[in-house]
Short mmCIF file of N, CA and C in Angstrom, two decimals:
data_model
loop_
_atom_site.label_atom_id
_atom_site.label_comp_id
_atom_site.label_asym_id
_atom_site.label_seq_id
_atom_site.Cartn_x
_atom_site.Cartn_y
_atom_site.Cartn_z
N MET A 1 156.02 259.65 267.83
CA MET A 1 156.70 258.78 268.73
C MET A 1 157.72 258.00 267.94
N GLY A 2 158.91 257.93 268.41
CA GLY A 2 159.97 257.25 267.71
C GLY A 2 159.83 255.75 267.79
N ARG A 3 160.14 255.09 266.69
CA ARG A 3 160.13 253.63 266.69
C ARG A 3 161.55 253.15 266.88
N ARG A 4 161.71 252.17 267.74
CA ARG A 4 163.03 251.61 268.01
C ARG A 4 162.99 250.13 267.74
N ARG A 5 164.13 249.56 267.51
CA ARG A 5 164.20 248.12 267.26
C ARG A 5 163.92 247.36 268.56
N GLY A 6 163.43 246.15 268.43
CA GLY A 6 163.17 245.32 269.59
C GLY A 6 161.73 244.85 269.61
N ARG A 7 161.38 244.10 270.64
CA ARG A 7 160.05 243.54 270.75
C ARG A 7 158.98 244.64 270.75
N GLY A 8 157.98 244.48 269.87
CA GLY A 8 156.89 245.43 269.83
C GLY A 8 157.23 246.75 269.16
N ARG A 9 158.36 246.81 268.49
CA ARG A 9 158.79 248.07 267.88
C ARG A 9 159.08 247.84 266.40
N GLY A 10 158.92 248.85 265.58
CA GLY A 10 159.24 248.78 264.17
C GLY A 10 160.68 249.19 263.94
N GLY A 11 161.02 249.46 262.70
CA GLY A 11 162.37 249.89 262.35
C GLY A 11 162.56 251.36 262.66
N PRO A 12 163.57 251.96 262.05
CA PRO A 12 163.83 253.38 262.31
C PRO A 12 162.67 254.24 261.79
N PRO A 13 162.42 255.37 262.44
CA PRO A 13 161.32 256.23 262.00
C PRO A 13 161.58 256.79 260.60
N LEU A 14 160.49 257.04 259.89
CA LEU A 14 160.58 257.60 258.55
C LEU A 14 160.86 259.09 258.58
N ASP A 15 160.60 259.72 259.68
CA ASP A 15 160.78 261.16 259.83
C ASP A 15 160.85 261.44 261.33
N ARG A 16 161.00 262.70 261.70
CA ARG A 16 160.99 263.04 263.12
C ARG A 16 159.63 262.67 263.70
N THR A 17 159.64 262.18 264.91
CA THR A 17 158.39 261.76 265.54
C THR A 17 158.31 262.33 266.96
N LEU A 18 157.12 262.25 267.52
CA LEU A 18 156.91 262.72 268.88
C LEU A 18 157.39 261.67 269.88
N ALA A 19 157.81 262.12 271.04
CA ALA A 19 158.10 261.23 272.16
C ALA A 19 156.77 260.83 272.79
N TRP A 20 156.76 259.71 273.51
CA TRP A 20 155.51 259.25 274.13
C TRP A 20 154.93 260.30 275.07
N GLY A 21 155.76 261.01 275.79
CA GLY A 21 155.26 262.07 276.67
C GLY A 21 154.53 263.15 275.89
N GLN A 22 155.04 263.49 274.71
CA GLN A 22 154.38 264.49 273.87
C GLN A 22 153.05 263.96 273.34
N VAL A 23 153.02 262.69 273.00
CA VAL A 23 151.76 262.08 272.51
C VAL A 23 150.71 262.12 273.62
N ARG A 24 151.11 261.72 274.83
CA ARG A 24 150.18 261.75 275.96
C ARG A 24 149.71 263.18 276.26
N GLU A 25 150.62 264.14 276.17
CA GLU A 25 150.25 265.53 276.41
C GLU A 25 149.24 266.01 275.37
N ALA A 26 149.47 265.68 274.11
CA ALA A 26 148.53 266.07 273.05
C ALA A 26 147.15 265.46 273.32
N ALA A 27 147.12 264.18 273.67
CA ALA A 27 145.85 263.51 273.96
C ALA A 27 145.16 264.16 275.15
N ALA A 28 145.93 264.53 276.17
CA ALA A 28 145.36 265.17 277.36
C ALA A 28 144.74 266.52 277.03
N HIS A 29 145.18 267.15 275.95
CA HIS A 29 144.64 268.44 275.53
C HIS A 29 143.56 268.30 274.45
N GLY A 30 143.04 267.09 274.28
CA GLY A 30 141.91 266.88 273.39
C GLY A 30 142.25 266.59 271.95
N ILE A 31 143.51 266.38 271.62
CA ILE A 31 143.88 266.04 270.25
C ILE A 31 143.72 264.54 270.08
N GLU A 32 142.96 264.16 269.06
CA GLU A 32 142.75 262.74 268.82
C GLU A 32 144.05 262.08 268.36
N ILE A 33 144.38 260.96 268.96
CA ILE A 33 145.55 260.18 268.56
C ILE A 33 145.03 258.94 267.85
N GLY A 34 145.43 258.77 266.61
CA GLY A 34 145.01 257.61 265.84
C GLY A 34 146.22 256.81 265.41
N ALA A 35 145.96 255.61 264.94
CA ALA A 35 147.02 254.70 264.49
C ALA A 35 147.38 254.98 263.04
N HIS A 36 148.53 254.45 262.66
CA HIS A 36 149.03 254.62 261.28
C HIS A 36 149.75 253.35 260.81
N SER A 37 149.43 252.23 261.42
CA SER A 37 150.04 250.91 261.23
C SER A 37 151.24 250.79 262.15
N HIS A 38 151.83 249.62 262.19
CA HIS A 38 152.97 249.42 263.09
C HIS A 38 154.30 249.73 262.40
N SER A 39 154.47 249.27 261.16
CA SER A 39 155.76 249.46 260.48
C SER A 39 155.65 250.23 259.18
N HIS A 40 154.50 250.85 258.91
CA HIS A 40 154.27 251.72 257.76
C HIS A 40 154.37 251.01 256.41
N PRO A 41 153.78 249.84 256.25
CA PRO A 41 153.78 249.19 254.94
C PRO A 41 152.62 249.68 254.09
N GLN A 42 152.61 249.32 252.83
CA GLN A 42 151.44 249.53 251.99
C GLN A 42 150.47 248.41 252.38
N LEU A 43 149.47 248.73 253.15
CA LEU A 43 148.58 247.72 253.71
C LEU A 43 147.90 246.87 252.65
N ASP A 44 147.58 247.46 251.51
CA ASP A 44 146.89 246.70 250.47
C ASP A 44 147.79 245.66 249.80
N GLN A 45 149.09 245.68 250.10
CA GLN A 45 150.02 244.71 249.54
C GLN A 45 150.32 243.55 250.49
N LEU A 46 149.79 243.59 251.71
CA LEU A 46 150.09 242.58 252.72
C LEU A 46 149.13 241.40 252.63
N PRO A 47 149.62 240.20 252.95
CA PRO A 47 148.70 239.07 253.11
C PRO A 47 147.82 239.29 254.34
N ASP A 48 146.72 238.58 254.43
CA ASP A 48 145.74 238.81 255.49
C ASP A 48 146.33 238.78 256.90
N GLY A 49 147.14 237.80 257.23
CA GLY A 49 147.69 237.69 258.57
C GLY A 49 148.58 238.87 258.93
N ALA A 50 149.44 239.27 258.01
CA ALA A 50 150.32 240.41 258.25
C ALA A 50 149.51 241.70 258.36
N LEU A 51 148.45 241.82 257.58
CA LEU A 51 147.58 242.99 257.66
C LEU A 51 146.92 243.07 259.04
N ARG A 52 146.37 241.98 259.50
CA ARG A 52 145.75 241.96 260.84
C ARG A 52 146.77 242.34 261.91
N ASP A 53 147.99 241.81 261.80
CA ASP A 53 149.03 242.10 262.79
C ASP A 53 149.40 243.58 262.80
N GLU A 54 149.58 244.18 261.63
CA GLU A 54 149.91 245.61 261.54
C GLU A 54 148.86 246.45 262.24
N LEU A 55 147.60 246.14 261.97
CA LEU A 55 146.49 246.93 262.53
C LEU A 55 146.35 246.72 264.04
N ALA A 56 146.46 245.48 264.48
CA ALA A 56 146.29 245.18 265.91
C ALA A 56 147.47 245.68 266.74
N ARG A 57 148.70 245.51 266.25
CA ARG A 57 149.87 245.94 267.01
C ARG A 57 149.89 247.45 267.20
N SER A 58 149.58 248.17 266.15
CA SER A 58 149.57 249.64 266.24
C SER A 58 148.51 250.11 267.23
N LYS A 59 147.31 249.59 267.09
CA LYS A 59 146.21 249.97 267.97
C LYS A 59 146.52 249.60 269.41
N GLY A 60 146.98 248.38 269.63
CA GLY A 60 147.27 247.91 270.97
C GLY A 60 148.38 248.70 271.65
N LEU A 61 149.44 249.00 270.91
CA LEU A 61 150.55 249.77 271.47
C LEU A 61 150.09 251.16 271.88
N LEU A 62 149.34 251.82 271.02
CA LEU A 62 148.84 253.15 271.36
C LEU A 62 147.90 253.11 272.56
N GLU A 63 146.99 252.15 272.57
CA GLU A 63 146.05 252.06 273.68
C GLU A 63 146.77 251.77 274.99
N ASP A 64 147.77 250.90 274.95
CA ASP A 64 148.55 250.61 276.16
C ASP A 64 149.27 251.86 276.66
N ARG A 65 149.89 252.60 275.76
CA ARG A 65 150.66 253.78 276.16
C ARG A 65 149.78 254.95 276.58
N LEU A 66 148.60 255.07 275.96
CA LEU A 66 147.71 256.20 276.26
C LEU A 66 146.68 255.88 277.33
N GLY A 67 146.41 254.60 277.53
CA GLY A 67 145.37 254.23 278.49
C GLY A 67 143.99 254.63 278.04
N ALA A 68 143.79 254.69 276.73
CA ALA A 68 142.50 255.11 276.17
C ALA A 68 142.29 254.39 274.84
N PRO A 69 141.04 254.23 274.44
CA PRO A 69 140.77 253.57 273.15
C PRO A 69 141.29 254.39 271.97
N VAL A 70 141.76 253.70 270.95
CA VAL A 70 142.17 254.32 269.68
C VAL A 70 141.17 253.82 268.65
N GLU A 71 140.41 254.75 268.09
CA GLU A 71 139.31 254.37 267.20
C GLU A 71 139.51 254.78 265.76
N THR A 72 140.58 255.54 265.47
CA THR A 72 140.81 256.06 264.13
C THR A 72 142.19 255.66 263.66
N MET A 73 142.31 255.44 262.37
CA MET A 73 143.62 255.20 261.78
C MET A 73 143.74 255.95 260.47
N ALA A 74 144.96 256.17 260.05
CA ALA A 74 145.25 256.78 258.76
C ALA A 74 146.10 255.78 257.98
N TYR A 75 145.70 255.50 256.75
CA TYR A 75 146.40 254.52 255.94
C TYR A 75 147.77 255.03 255.53
N PRO A 76 148.83 254.22 255.75
CA PRO A 76 150.14 254.62 255.23
C PRO A 76 150.06 254.81 253.72
N TYR A 77 150.62 255.86 253.23
CA TYR A 77 150.63 256.22 251.81
C TYR A 77 149.22 256.51 251.28
N GLY A 78 148.21 256.46 252.12
CA GLY A 78 146.84 256.75 251.71
C GLY A 78 146.14 255.60 251.02
N TYR A 79 146.82 254.47 250.87
CA TYR A 79 146.24 253.34 250.13
C TYR A 79 145.29 252.53 250.99
N SER A 80 144.16 252.17 250.41
CA SER A 80 143.27 251.19 251.03
C SER A 80 142.46 250.54 249.93
N SER A 81 142.02 249.35 250.21
CA SER A 81 141.14 248.62 249.30
C SER A 81 139.95 248.16 250.14
N ALA A 82 138.97 247.57 249.50
CA ALA A 82 137.82 247.06 250.26
C ALA A 82 138.29 246.03 251.29
N ARG A 83 139.25 245.19 250.93
CA ARG A 83 139.78 244.18 251.85
C ARG A 83 140.45 244.84 253.05
N VAL A 84 141.25 245.88 252.82
CA VAL A 84 141.92 246.59 253.90
C VAL A 84 140.88 247.27 254.79
N ARG A 85 139.89 247.89 254.20
CA ARG A 85 138.86 248.56 255.01
C ARG A 85 138.08 247.56 255.86
N ARG A 86 137.81 246.37 255.33
CA ARG A 86 137.14 245.34 256.14
C ARG A 86 138.03 244.93 257.32
N ALA A 87 139.33 244.79 257.08
CA ALA A 87 140.27 244.43 258.16
C ALA A 87 140.36 245.54 259.20
N VAL A 88 140.33 246.79 258.76
CA VAL A 88 140.37 247.93 259.67
C VAL A 88 139.15 247.90 260.59
N ARG A 89 137.98 247.67 260.01
CA ARG A 89 136.76 247.59 260.82
C ARG A 89 136.84 246.41 261.78
N ALA A 90 137.30 245.25 261.30
CA ALA A 90 137.41 244.06 262.15
C ALA A 90 138.40 244.27 263.30
N ALA A 91 139.41 245.11 263.09
CA ALA A 91 140.41 245.40 264.13
C ALA A 91 139.87 246.36 265.18
N GLY A 92 138.69 246.90 264.96
CA GLY A 92 138.07 247.76 265.97
C GLY A 92 138.13 249.25 265.72
N TYR A 93 138.57 249.63 264.54
CA TYR A 93 138.58 251.06 264.21
C TYR A 93 137.19 251.45 263.68
N GLY A 94 136.74 252.64 264.04
CA GLY A 94 135.45 253.13 263.57
C GLY A 94 135.58 254.04 262.36
N THR A 95 136.74 254.70 262.25
CA THR A 95 136.99 255.60 261.13
C THR A 95 138.43 255.46 260.69
N ALA A 96 138.68 255.82 259.42
CA ALA A 96 140.04 255.79 258.88
C ALA A 96 140.16 256.86 257.81
N CYS A 97 141.37 257.38 257.69
CA CYS A 97 141.62 258.48 256.76
C CYS A 97 142.53 258.02 255.62
N ALA A 98 142.18 258.46 254.43
CA ALA A 98 142.97 258.20 253.24
C ALA A 98 143.47 259.54 252.69
N VAL A 99 144.60 259.54 252.03
CA VAL A 99 145.11 260.77 251.45
C VAL A 99 144.31 261.06 250.18
N ALA A 100 143.63 262.17 250.18
CA ALA A 100 142.90 262.62 249.00
C ALA A 100 143.26 264.07 248.70
N ASN A 101 144.05 264.68 249.60
CA ASN A 101 144.44 266.08 249.49
C ASN A 101 143.26 266.99 249.21
N ARG A 102 142.25 266.79 250.00
CA ARG A 102 141.09 267.70 250.02
C ARG A 102 140.55 267.69 251.43
N LEU A 103 139.80 268.70 251.76
CA LEU A 103 139.22 268.80 253.09
C LEU A 103 138.10 267.78 253.24
N SER A 104 137.90 267.31 254.44
CA SER A 104 136.78 266.42 254.73
C SER A 104 135.50 267.22 254.62
N PRO A 105 134.40 266.55 254.35
CA PRO A 105 133.13 267.28 254.22
C PRO A 105 132.66 267.81 255.56
N ALA A 106 131.81 268.83 255.48
CA ALA A 106 131.16 269.33 256.69
C ALA A 106 130.34 268.20 257.28
N SER A 107 130.09 268.24 258.56
CA SER A 107 129.43 267.12 259.23
C SER A 107 128.10 266.75 258.56
N GLY A 108 127.36 267.71 258.05
CA GLY A 108 126.10 267.41 257.39
C GLY A 108 126.27 266.69 256.07
N ASP A 109 127.44 266.82 255.44
CA ASP A 109 127.71 266.17 254.17
C ASP A 109 128.49 264.87 254.33
N ALA A 110 128.80 264.47 255.54
CA ALA A 110 129.66 263.31 255.79
C ALA A 110 129.04 262.01 255.32
N ARG A 111 127.74 261.97 255.17
CA ARG A 111 127.09 260.73 254.72
C ARG A 111 127.55 260.31 253.34
N ARG A 112 128.10 261.24 252.56
CA ARG A 112 128.56 260.92 251.20
C ARG A 112 129.85 260.10 251.21
N TYR A 113 130.53 260.04 252.34
CA TYR A 113 131.83 259.40 252.41
C TYR A 113 131.79 258.14 253.25
N ASP A 114 132.60 257.16 252.88
CA ASP A 114 132.80 255.96 253.66
C ASP A 114 133.57 256.35 254.92
N ALA A 115 133.10 255.96 256.09
CA ALA A 115 133.78 256.31 257.35
C ALA A 115 135.18 255.71 257.42
N LEU A 116 135.48 254.73 256.57
CA LEU A 116 136.81 254.13 256.55
C LEU A 116 137.64 254.63 255.38
N ALA A 117 137.22 255.74 254.79
CA ALA A 117 137.98 256.36 253.69
C ALA A 117 137.76 257.87 253.70
N ILE A 118 137.89 258.49 254.86
CA ILE A 118 137.70 259.93 255.00
C ILE A 118 138.89 260.65 254.38
N PRO A 119 138.64 261.64 253.52
CA PRO A 119 139.77 262.35 252.90
C PRO A 119 140.56 263.15 253.93
N ARG A 120 141.86 263.23 253.73
CA ARG A 120 142.73 264.03 254.60
C ARG A 120 143.78 264.71 253.75
N LEU A 121 144.38 265.73 254.31
CA LEU A 121 145.43 266.48 253.63
C LEU A 121 146.80 265.93 254.02
N THR A 122 147.75 266.09 253.12
CA THR A 122 149.14 265.82 253.47
C THR A 122 149.71 267.10 254.05
N VAL A 123 150.13 267.03 255.30
CA VAL A 123 150.75 268.17 255.97
C VAL A 123 152.14 267.72 256.38
N ARG A 124 153.13 268.43 255.91
CA ARG A 124 154.52 268.07 256.18
C ARG A 124 155.16 269.10 257.12
N ALA A 125 156.34 268.78 257.59
CA ALA A 125 157.08 269.73 258.44
C ALA A 125 157.32 271.03 257.69
N SER A 126 157.39 270.97 256.37
CA SER A 126 157.64 272.17 255.56
C SER A 126 156.37 272.98 255.29
N THR A 127 155.20 272.48 255.70
CA THR A 127 153.96 273.22 255.52
C THR A 127 153.91 274.34 256.56
N SER A 128 153.85 275.56 256.09
CA SER A 128 153.82 276.69 257.03
C SER A 128 152.45 276.79 257.69
N LEU A 129 152.43 277.40 258.84
CA LEU A 129 151.17 277.62 259.54
C LEU A 129 150.25 278.49 258.69
N ALA A 130 150.80 279.48 257.98
CA ALA A 130 149.99 280.35 257.12
C ALA A 130 149.36 279.56 255.98
N ALA A 131 150.13 278.66 255.35
CA ALA A 131 149.58 277.85 254.26
C ALA A 131 148.49 276.92 254.77
N PHE A 132 148.72 276.31 255.93
CA PHE A 132 147.70 275.44 256.53
C PHE A 132 146.44 276.23 256.84
N ALA A 133 146.58 277.42 257.40
CA ALA A 133 145.43 278.25 257.75
C ALA A 133 144.64 278.64 256.50
N ARG A 134 145.34 278.95 255.39
CA ARG A 134 144.63 279.29 254.14
C ARG A 134 143.78 278.13 253.67
N VAL A 135 144.32 276.92 253.70
CA VAL A 135 143.56 275.75 253.26
C VAL A 135 142.40 275.49 254.21
N ALA A 136 142.66 275.52 255.51
CA ALA A 136 141.61 275.24 256.49
C ALA A 136 140.48 276.26 256.42
N ASP A 137 140.80 277.50 256.04
CA ASP A 137 139.79 278.55 255.91
C ASP A 137 139.13 278.55 254.54
N GLY A 138 139.54 277.64 253.65
CA GLY A 138 138.96 277.58 252.31
C GLY A 138 139.50 278.62 251.36
N ARG A 139 140.64 279.23 251.69
CA ARG A 139 141.21 280.29 250.85
C ARG A 139 142.39 279.82 250.02
N GLY A 140 142.75 278.54 250.11
CA GLY A 140 143.91 278.05 249.38
C GLY A 140 143.68 276.65 248.87
N SER A 141 144.55 276.25 247.98
CA SER A 141 144.47 274.93 247.39
C SER A 141 145.10 273.90 248.32
N PRO A 142 144.45 272.76 248.54
CA PRO A 142 145.02 271.75 249.42
C PRO A 142 146.04 270.86 248.73
N ARG A 143 146.95 271.45 247.98
CA ARG A 143 148.01 270.65 247.35
C ARG A 143 149.04 270.30 248.38
N PRO A 144 149.59 269.08 248.27
CA PRO A 144 150.66 268.74 249.21
C PRO A 144 151.90 269.56 248.91
N THR A 145 152.66 269.87 249.95
CA THR A 145 153.90 270.57 249.76
C THR A 145 155.01 269.56 249.55
N SER A 146 156.04 269.94 248.86
CA SER A 146 157.12 269.00 248.63
C SER A 146 157.99 268.89 249.88
N ARG A 147 158.63 267.76 250.01
CA ARG A 147 159.52 267.56 251.16
C ARG A 147 160.75 268.41 250.99
N THR A 148 161.22 268.91 252.08
CA THR A 148 162.45 269.69 252.03
C THR A 148 163.62 268.74 252.21
N ALA A 149 164.73 269.04 251.55
CA ALA A 149 165.92 268.21 251.66
C ALA A 149 166.52 268.39 253.03
N ARG A 150 167.06 267.32 253.56
CA ARG A 150 167.69 267.40 254.89
C ARG A 150 169.15 267.33 254.75
#
């Protein structure tokens, strides 16, 4: 979803984003929609008030637009600290993803991980479907792909 200037909106998007209609369509087809902060800062560098605002604004905006609870977030840049994870839980998120460039554990092994620091892969527009499939099937290395020049 594109971010625009004005009340309740962040600055220009960091990359191409989905339109709200596309986000709603994805959610309607069972794809989980989670938050990623409001303006994409390094959350661990924010003072407490700004951290709470980033988490609440993102969650609230998504819930308003989708008409459904948003329970998961992904940390911008993958950074989190114990303080950030406490704020994420206090904001009402049940799970959060950090960039670890490895697959999440199978459900039976999930107890080994903090629910607010679940590993996730970096998937970019330049990641081919074949490369993603190899990693998801356990046949490839989950290394991030480099960004392509625009």
